[in-house]
Amino acid sequence: MAQATDDLNANPTQAQQILEEVRELRQKVEQANQKNNEFNQKFDNHQKTTQWVVQLAFSLIAAATVTVIVLTVLGR
């Protein structure tokens, strides 16, 4: 570690370049995290919507089944 510190002190331009690269990488990681959070939100919305559609479909099937049974029993 002392060797690396001595090297950076000997070459401040290189140290500045490394700092700039670290800052750029940090910014890219933050952007990736933000995009990941947006994706997770969209995925959650899609999952909830899909679940709602499935529940609606089963409700409609159940209602149609009950209707057919009631009409058959009543003989109409």
CSV table of C-alpha atoms in Angstrom, one decimal:
chain,number,residue,atom,x,y,z
A,1,MET,CA,0.0,0.0,0.0
A,2,ALA,CA,2.9,2.3,0.8
A,3,GLN,CA,4.3,1.6,-2.7
A,4,ALA,CA,1.0,2.7,-4.3
A,5,THR,CA,0.8,5.9,-2.2
A,6,ASP,CA,4.4,6.7,-3.1
A,7,ASP,CA,3.7,6.1,-6.8
A,8,LEU,CA,0.7,8.4,-6.7
A,9,ASN,CA,2.6,11.1,-4.9
A,10,ALA,CA,5.4,10.9,-7.5
A,11,ASN,CA,2.9,11.2,-10.4
A,12,PRO,CA,0.0,13.6,-9.5
A,13,THR,CA,-1.3,13.6,-13.0
A,14,GLN,CA,-1.8,9.8,-12.9
A,15,ALA,CA,-3.5,10.2,-9.5
A,16,GLN,CA,-5.9,12.8,-10.9
A,17,GLN,CA,-6.7,10.5,-13.8
A,18,ILE,CA,-7.5,7.6,-11.4
A,19,LEU,CA,-9.7,9.9,-9.4
A,20,GLU,CA,-11.6,11.0,-12.5
A,21,GLU,CA,-12.0,7.3,-13.6
A,22,VAL,CA,-13.3,6.4,-10.1
A,23,ARG,CA,-15.8,9.3,-10.2
A,24,GLU,CA,-17.0,8.2,-13.7
A,25,LEU,CA,-17.4,4.6,-12.5
A,26,ARG,CA,-19.3,5.8,-9.4
A,27,GLN,CA,-21.6,7.8,-11.7
A,28,LYS,CA,-22.2,4.8,-14.0
A,29,VAL,CA,-23.0,2.6,-11.0
A,30,GLU,CA,-25.5,5.2,-9.7
A,31,GLN,CA,-27.1,5.3,-13.1
A,32,ALA,CA,-27.3,1.5,-13.3
A,33,ASN,CA,-28.9,1.4,-9.8
A,34,GLN,CA,-31.4,4.0,-10.9
A,35,LYS,CA,-32.3,2.0,-14.0
A,36,ASN,CA,-32.5,-1.2,-12.0
A,37,ASN,CA,-34.9,0.5,-9.6
A,38,GLU,CA,-37.1,1.7,-12.5
A,39,PHE,CA,-37.1,-1.8,-13.9
A,40,ASN,CA,-38.1,-3.3,-10.6
A,41,GLN,CA,-41.0,-0.8,-10.3
A,42,LYS,CA,-42.2,-1.7,-13.8
A,43,PHE,CA,-41.9,-5.4,-13.2
A,44,ASP,CA,-43.8,-5.0,-9.9
A,45,ASN,CA,-46.6,-3.2,-11.8
A,46,HIS,CA,-46.7,-5.8,-14.5
A,47,GLN,CA,-46.8,-8.6,-11.9
A,48,LYS,CA,-49.7,-6.9,-10.1
A,49,THR,CA,-51.6,-6.3,-13.3
A,50,THR,CA,-51.1,-9.9,-14.4
A,51,GLN,CA,-52.4,-11.1,-11.1
A,52,TRP,CA,-55.5,-8.9,-11.4
A,53,VAL,CA,-56.2,-10.1,-14.9
A,54,VAL,CA,-56.0,-13.8,-13.7
A,55,GLN,CA,-58.3,-13.1,-10.8
A,56,LEU,CA,-60.8,-11.3,-13.1
A,57,ALA,CA,-60.7,-14.3,-15.6
A,58,PHE,CA,-61.4,-16.8,-12.8
A,59,SER,CA,-64.2,-14.6,-11.5
A,60,LEU,CA,-65.8,-14.4,-14.9
A,61,ILE,CA,-65.5,-18.2,-15.4
A,62,ALA,CA,-67.1,-18.8,-11.9
A,63,ALA,CA,-69.9,-16.4,-12.7
A,64,ALA,CA,-70.6,-18.0,-16.0
A,65,THR,CA,-70.6,-21.5,-14.4
A,66,VAL,CA,-73.0,-20.4,-11.7
A,67,THR,CA,-75.3,-18.8,-14.4
A,68,VAL,CA,-75.3,-22.0,-16.4
A,69,ILE,CA,-76.0,-24.2,-13.4
A,70,VAL,CA,-78.8,-21.9,-12.2
A,71,LEU,CA,-80.4,-21.7,-15.6
A,72,THR,CA,-80.2,-25.5,-16.0
A,73,VAL,CA,-81.7,-26.1,-12.5
A,74,LEU,CA,-84.5,-23.7,-13.1
A,75,GLY,CA,-85.1,-25.2,-16.6
A,76,ARG,CA,-85.2,-22.1,-18.6
